[in-house]
Amino acid sequence: MSTRTALVFKFASEDWEFEEIHRLNYRTFVEEIPQHQPSPASRLVDKFHAENTYMICLSGRKLVGMLAARGSRPFSLDQKLEQLDSFLPAGRKICEIRLLAVDKKFRGAQVLQGILALLWQHGIEKGYDLAIISGTPRQFKLYRHLGFVPFGPVVGAGEAQFQPMYVTLETFETAAREFLRASPSRAFQASAVNFLPGPVSVRREVRRAFEQAPESHRSEAFLSDFRLTRTALCEMTRAKSVELLLGSGTLANDIVAGQLSQLGQRGLIFASGEFGERLLDQARRFGLEFDVIEVPWGQAMDLAEVRQAFSALPTPGWFWCVHCETSTGLVTDLERLKVLCAEFAVKLCVDCISSIGTIPVNLEGVYFATCSSGKGLRAYPGVSMVFYNHELSPSRVSLPRYLDLAYYAAQQGVPFTFSSNLLHALHEAIKHVPWESRFRELSRQSLWLRERLRELGFDLIGPDTGTSSAVVTLALPGAFNSVTVGNLVQESGYLISFNSEYLRRRNWVQICLMGECRQEKLVSLLNALNRVCFRRRSPKGESAADAVVKPDLD
């Protein structure tokens, strides 16, 4: 039984890929379509090669399909057709699509679907909303199916005749949606730009570290990285100690609840969103005795109210809250809270899962704090952490072994099997990171993003100050459905958060900047949101928010 190498869809970037492009270009536009003269080298370098962006399909090291896009004038059609712009819709940002070629052995829907999915993403990222082509007559049926409109006279001669055609981005999105969605390659989805709160986009170095061969958790290489990772995390947060756990942030919070169950003291929990409410649930499951301060979602913590609650308790033992409430982006003033808890000798426990790695966090004076690898630390999900600043006592009650933090500490942090792949990726993600400059850049990007979103007409949850730089929450009006908007944005090549039940209930969507994020990606995301939420509402495709967002952040 024969097997075919899996197809890979990507933007060309390697020298050998460009050499393959020149050779497929020759086979297609010299040998098959006699558009150029033969040459002994059997390779054809396109005259616009240096300006082209190539979307390619690979089968192993073999190039089986390609397409080029270019936005610089003059286009090749400028040289073939006088007054090109007179044939085109006005006020559009134009790109020219050329050099569509598929190896004869791979001419089926799968290759074309994957390449067109990349083209769609590229057009949105660059802000193109009109594409022109010189279409071969043999593919008229396909072009019309994708929404292309012929214009002007046929150009060329003999077997190398071409019909100028154009398609608007709106028409292509409508005509090609089912065509692309049916793609078994899933190339478009895999290439989507990630603005989720997790899992987040990771750097190439992190991916390479994860892809190393698995190692024993007792090997010296593993233990060395383990120690270095713990040290880096403590230096970053100013905590004295940290234990690494193989599991999600929920596991870390369960471990904190287990530790609190040993104190025999009554506590207080603050909740102002989904993840504060989850702390309440975890505390109840461990049978903790506690009072609750619960406020409407998006409302900041009132320290005077917390002080009053501490004063009302005979012997307040502990206080548990979320530092960055991911559901709203609201951030608690940790420094002032630490002072208040120290005044009442209250043990402060903080869920920092969405704050560590995205904003400055100082855990000095904190009793327990939790974090996870797959958010602001920009690694793969699967490793969580519990930070602490005190000596751990052996469990007085029968905590499950996997939840006994003191047992981790007694075993130098590695009592059980641990994934070396996840550990090496986490270590690579956090070592040598200039965290202060990262925090400044995130703050700058967030303020710019929030300002642009308001200009486009969106309502944002929370003020610009007191809200995380990494979480921007949009409250959609009743005319929009958050799931519909989220799906349309996803089909445009951008992953935003909308599927969580708490977001659906409130008709909210979120843009999160926790992973790798370049400025041009934010610009193109805003253009996609603008198009989905506003330009679709007008039958003429026009609205007050019709202007394309410009990349004006230096």
Tab-separated table of C-alpha atoms in Angstrom, residues 294-551:
chain	number	residue	atom	x	y	z
A	294	GLU	CA	-18.691	39.216	45.322
A	295	VAL	CA	-19.166	42.254	43.084
A	296	PRO	CA	-20.523	42.695	39.532
A	297	TRP	CA	-18.234	41.622	36.718
A	298	GLY	CA	-15.807	44.349	35.770
A	299	GLN	CA	-16.044	46.182	39.105
A	300	ALA	CA	-12.720	46.842	40.811
A	301	MET	CA	-11.858	45.637	44.300
A	302	ASP	CA	-12.696	48.184	46.994
A	303	LEU	CA	-9.912	47.876	49.575
A	304	ALA	CA	-12.040	49.697	52.152
A	305	GLU	CA	-14.623	46.920	51.804
A	306	VAL	CA	-11.900	44.299	52.211
A	307	ARG	CA	-10.631	46.094	55.328
A	308	GLN	CA	-14.140	46.118	56.749
A	309	ALA	CA	-14.495	42.373	56.072
A	310	PHE	CA	-11.148	41.654	57.782
A	311	SER	CA	-12.258	43.679	60.796
A	312	ALA	CA	-15.527	41.726	61.023
A	313	LEU	CA	-13.766	38.348	61.181
A	314	PRO	CA	-12.649	37.281	64.688
A	315	THR	CA	-9.371	35.863	63.388
A	316	PRO	CA	-9.073	36.330	59.626
A	317	GLY	CA	-6.700	33.654	58.345
A	318	TRP	CA	-6.348	34.002	54.597
A	319	PHE	CA	-7.539	36.011	51.603
A	320	TRP	CA	-7.794	34.543	48.092
A	321	CYS	CA	-8.391	36.494	44.883
A	322	VAL	CA	-7.515	36.722	41.193
A	323	HIS	CA	-4.821	39.229	40.240
A	324	CYS	CA	-5.911	39.600	36.596
A	325	GLU	CA	-9.524	38.541	36.081
A	326	THR	CA	-9.263	37.138	32.558
A	327	SER	CA	-12.987	37.364	31.892
A	328	THR	CA	-12.887	41.184	32.080
A	329	GLY	CA	-9.181	42.066	32.058
A	330	LEU	CA	-9.527	43.839	35.421
A	331	VAL	CA	-6.311	43.938	37.487
A	332	THR	CA	-6.199	44.184	41.297
A	333	ASP	CA	-3.678	46.543	42.900
A	334	LEU	CA	-1.456	43.835	44.354
A	335	GLU	CA	0.962	46.148	46.182
A	336	ARG	CA	-1.777	47.922	48.155
A	337	LEU	CA	-3.459	44.603	48.835
A	338	LYS	CA	-0.222	43.169	50.249
A	339	VAL	CA	0.054	46.102	52.654
A	340	LEU	CA	-3.527	45.616	53.847
A	341	CYS	CA	-3.097	41.865	54.362
A	342	ALA	CA	0.150	42.407	56.279
A	343	GLU	CA	-1.630	44.878	58.572
A	344	PHE	CA	-4.161	42.201	59.570
A	345	ALA	CA	-1.648	39.302	59.453
A	346	VAL	CA	-3.754	37.685	56.704
A	347	LYS	CA	-2.147	35.125	54.388
A	348	LEU	CA	-2.565	36.453	50.853
A	349	CYS	CA	-3.172	33.914	48.051
A	350	VAL	CA	-3.366	35.147	44.463
A	351	ASP	CA	-4.284	33.570	41.137
A	352	CYS	CA	-1.685	35.138	38.821
A	353	ILE	CA	-2.350	32.849	35.874
A	354	SER	CA	-3.112	35.702	33.465
A	355	SER	CA	-0.791	38.318	34.964
A	356	ILE	CA	2.669	36.742	35.252
A	357	GLY	CA	4.438	37.409	31.980
A	358	THR	CA	2.073	40.174	30.858
A	359	ILE	CA	2.422	42.831	33.592
A	360	PRO	CA	4.972	43.361	36.394
A	361	VAL	CA	4.242	41.023	39.305
A	362	ASN	CA	6.079	41.162	42.648
A	363	LEU	CA	5.232	38.180	44.834
A	364	GLU	CA	7.236	39.269	47.879
A	365	GLY	CA	4.992	38.892	50.905
A	366	VAL	CA	2.484	36.645	49.126
A	367	TYR	CA	1.623	33.339	50.832
A	368	PHE	CA	0.714	31.403	47.673
A	369	ALA	CA	0.448	32.460	44.027
A	370	THR	CA	-0.372	30.376	40.982
A	371	CYS	CA	0.564	30.563	37.313
A	372	SER	CA	0.621	28.410	34.174
A	373	SER	CA	2.917	28.029	31.187
A	374	GLY	CA	0.490	28.582	28.327
A	375	LYS	CA	-0.376	32.265	28.778
A	376	GLY	CA	1.944	35.187	29.508
A	377	LEU	CA	5.030	32.987	29.775
A	378	ARG	CA	4.492	32.118	26.087
A	379	ALA	CA	5.177	28.399	26.319
A	380	TYR	CA	2.979	25.368	25.678
A	381	PRO	CA	0.124	24.694	28.112
A	382	GLY	CA	0.565	21.820	30.520
A	383	VAL	CA	2.868	23.148	33.266
A	384	SER	CA	1.490	25.075	36.226
A	385	MET	CA	3.253	26.659	39.196
A	386	VAL	CA	2.701	27.429	42.844
A	387	PHE	CA	4.921	30.205	44.251
A	388	TYR	CA	5.442	30.644	47.997
A	389	ASN	CA	7.672	32.481	50.477
A	390	HIS	CA	7.544	30.284	53.592
A	391	GLU	CA	8.616	26.851	54.783
A	392	LEU	CA	6.072	24.176	53.909
A	393	SER	CA	4.873	21.883	56.662
A	394	PRO	CA	4.116	18.210	56.040
A	395	SER	CA	0.438	17.569	55.407
A	396	ARG	CA	-1.613	17.174	58.596
A	397	VAL	CA	-4.521	15.709	56.688
A	398	SER	CA	-4.720	13.072	54.014
A	399	LEU	CA	-4.148	15.250	50.967
A	400	PRO	CA	-3.827	13.233	47.770
A	401	ARG	CA	-0.154	12.755	47.016
A	402	TYR	CA	-0.432	14.649	43.710
A	403	LEU	CA	-1.888	17.667	45.561
A	404	ASP	CA	0.563	17.730	48.478
A	405	LEU	CA	2.845	20.688	47.814
A	406	ALA	CA	5.150	19.800	50.722
A	407	TYR	CA	5.791	16.435	49.093
A	408	TYR	CA	6.968	18.213	45.919
A	409	ALA	CA	9.353	20.361	47.961
A	410	ALA	CA	10.710	17.352	49.854
A	411	GLN	CA	11.513	15.620	46.534
A	412	GLN	CA	13.403	18.624	45.119
A	413	GLY	CA	10.396	19.455	42.971
A	414	VAL	CA	10.293	16.258	40.890
A	415	PRO	CA	8.388	13.572	42.781
A	416	PHE	CA	6.639	12.211	39.692
A	417	THR	CA	7.144	11.782	35.960
A	418	PHE	CA	7.444	15.161	34.249
A	419	SER	CA	7.383	15.947	30.539
A	420	SER	CA	10.879	16.957	29.451
A	421	ASN	CA	9.397	18.434	26.259
A	422	LEU	CA	7.172	20.826	28.189
A	423	LEU	CA	9.960	21.657	30.633
A	424	HIS	CA	12.553	22.468	27.948
A	425	ALA	CA	9.992	24.582	26.064
A	426	LEU	CA	9.131	26.544	29.211
A	427	HIS	CA	12.790	27.086	30.012
A	428	GLU	CA	13.456	28.346	26.488
A	429	ALA	CA	10.396	30.635	26.657
A	430	ILE	CA	11.467	32.479	29.825
A	431	LYS	CA	15.261	32.564	29.726
A	432	HIS	CA	16.985	35.811	28.750
A	433	VAL	CA	13.653	37.633	28.286
A	434	PRO	CA	13.815	41.429	28.831
A	435	TRP	CA	10.598	41.421	30.809
A	436	GLU	CA	10.469	45.145	31.547
A	437	SER	CA	10.682	46.060	27.871
A	438	ARG	CA	8.082	43.384	27.067
A	439	PHE	CA	5.693	44.894	29.610
A	440	ARG	CA	6.220	48.386	28.169
A	441	GLU	CA	5.594	47.155	24.630
A	442	LEU	CA	2.422	45.309	25.681
A	443	SER	CA	1.138	48.425	27.430
A	444	ARG	CA	1.853	50.529	24.346
A	445	GLN	CA	0.158	48.056	22.016
A	446	SER	CA	-2.851	47.707	24.309
A	447	LEU	CA	-3.472	51.438	24.593
A	448	TRP	CA	-3.175	51.823	20.825
A	449	LEU	CA	-5.520	48.879	20.239
A	450	ARG	CA	-8.146	50.131	22.681
A	451	GLU	CA	-8.097	53.593	21.094
A	452	ARG	CA	-8.507	52.179	17.582
A	453	LEU	CA	-11.344	49.883	18.679
A	454	ARG	CA	-13.255	52.811	20.190
A	455	GLU	CA	-12.722	54.788	16.992
A	456	LEU	CA	-14.305	51.924	15.054
A	457	GLY	CA	-17.357	52.056	17.329
A	458	PHE	CA	-16.763	49.194	19.779
A	459	ASP	CA	-17.638	49.339	23.485
A	460	LEU	CA	-14.838	48.067	25.737
A	461	ILE	CA	-15.112	46.517	29.185
A	462	GLY	CA	-13.032	48.314	31.785
A	463	PRO	CA	-10.990	51.521	31.720
A	464	ASP	CA	-7.588	51.869	30.062
A	465	THR	CA	-5.963	52.043	33.500
A	466	GLY	CA	-6.557	49.205	35.940
A	467	THR	CA	-7.063	46.756	33.076
A	468	SER	CA	-4.536	44.221	31.815
A	469	SER	CA	-2.466	45.123	28.767
A	470	ALA	CA	-2.947	41.564	27.558
A	471	VAL	CA	-6.771	41.331	27.667
A	472	VAL	CA	-9.132	43.569	25.674
A	473	THR	CA	-12.812	42.684	26.082
A	474	LEU	CA	-15.429	43.947	23.599
A	475	ALA	CA	-19.095	44.114	24.571
A	476	LEU	CA	-21.022	43.716	21.322
A	477	PRO	CA	-24.391	45.441	20.882
A	478	GLY	CA	-27.539	43.413	20.352
A	479	ALA	CA	-27.300	43.777	16.570
A	480	PHE	CA	-24.262	41.500	16.648
A	481	ASN	CA	-23.916	37.936	17.837
A	482	SER	CA	-20.545	37.237	19.460
A	483	VAL	CA	-20.349	33.676	18.150
A	484	THR	CA	-21.160	34.773	14.600
A	485	VAL	CA	-18.620	37.597	14.780
A	486	GLY	CA	-16.011	35.290	16.271
A	487	ASN	CA	-16.500	32.681	13.578
A	488	LEU	CA	-16.344	35.243	10.765
A	489	VAL	CA	-13.152	36.749	12.197
A	490	GLN	CA	-11.731	33.243	12.503
A	491	GLU	CA	-12.585	32.521	8.883
A	492	SER	CA	-10.690	35.706	8.037
A	493	GLY	CA	-7.579	34.210	9.625
A	494	TYR	CA	-7.662	35.495	13.223
A	495	LEU	CA	-8.348	33.558	16.409
A	496	ILE	CA	-10.099	35.656	19.052
A	497	SER	CA	-11.785	34.394	22.192
A	498	PHE	CA	-15.562	33.975	21.970
A	499	ASN	CA	-16.427	30.324	22.594
A	500	SER	CA	-16.248	30.291	26.405
A	501	GLU	CA	-19.698	30.026	27.946
A	502	TYR	CA	-19.216	33.150	30.067
A	503	LEU	CA	-18.416	35.182	26.936
A	504	ARG	CA	-21.365	33.777	25.009
A	505	ARG	CA	-23.771	34.634	27.830
A	506	ARG	CA	-22.693	38.272	27.767
A	507	ASN	CA	-22.239	38.637	23.990
A	508	TRP	CA	-18.554	39.478	24.503
A	509	VAL	CA	-15.433	38.726	22.482
A	510	GLN	CA	-11.829	39.143	23.579
A	511	ILE	CA	-8.547	40.058	21.930
A	512	CYS	CA	-5.603	38.810	23.979
A	513	LEU	CA	-1.971	39.830	23.547
A	514	MET	CA	-0.384	37.142	25.703
A	515	GLY	CA	1.617	35.413	22.975
A	516	GLU	CA	3.903	36.599	20.210
A	517	CYS	CA	2.221	39.593	18.555
A	518	ARG	CA	3.536	41.908	15.850
A	519	GLN	CA	2.044	45.314	15.160
A	520	GLU	CA	1.031	44.561	11.572
A	521	LYS	CA	-1.048	41.617	12.825
A	522	LEU	CA	-3.031	43.964	15.062
A	523	VAL	CA	-3.668	46.322	12.145
A	524	SER	CA	-4.981	43.534	9.949
A	525	LEU	CA	-7.103	42.121	12.806
A	526	LEU	CA	-8.762	45.520	13.212
A	527	ASN	CA	-9.462	45.665	9.496
A	528	ALA	CA	-11.028	42.197	9.667
A	529	LEU	CA	-13.207	43.212	12.648
A	530	ASN	CA	-14.197	46.424	10.899
A	531	ARG	CA	-15.195	44.525	7.782
A	532	VAL	CA	-17.095	41.798	9.654
A	533	CYS	CA	-18.983	44.097	12.028
A	534	PHE	CA	-19.609	47.219	9.962
A	535	ARG	CA	-19.085	46.843	6.237
A	536	ARG	CA	-21.289	43.737	6.181
A	537	ARG	CA	-24.177	45.752	7.612
A	538	SER	CA	-24.501	48.091	4.627
A	539	PRO	CA	-25.836	46.695	1.325
A	540	LYS	CA	-23.366	48.955	-0.482
A	541	GLY	CA	-20.469	47.884	1.708
A	542	GLU	CA	-20.094	51.432	3.048
A	543	SER	CA	-20.290	52.815	6.548
A	544	ALA	CA	-18.809	55.443	8.811
A	545	ALA	CA	-16.288	52.827	9.877
A	546	ASP	CA	-15.325	51.888	6.318
A	547	ALA	CA	-11.832	53.360	6.457
A	548	VAL	CA	-8.964	50.897	6.677
A	549	VAL	CA	-6.980	51.081	9.916
A	550	LYS	CA	-3.461	52.370	9.267
A	551	PRO	CA	-0.331	50.992	10.958
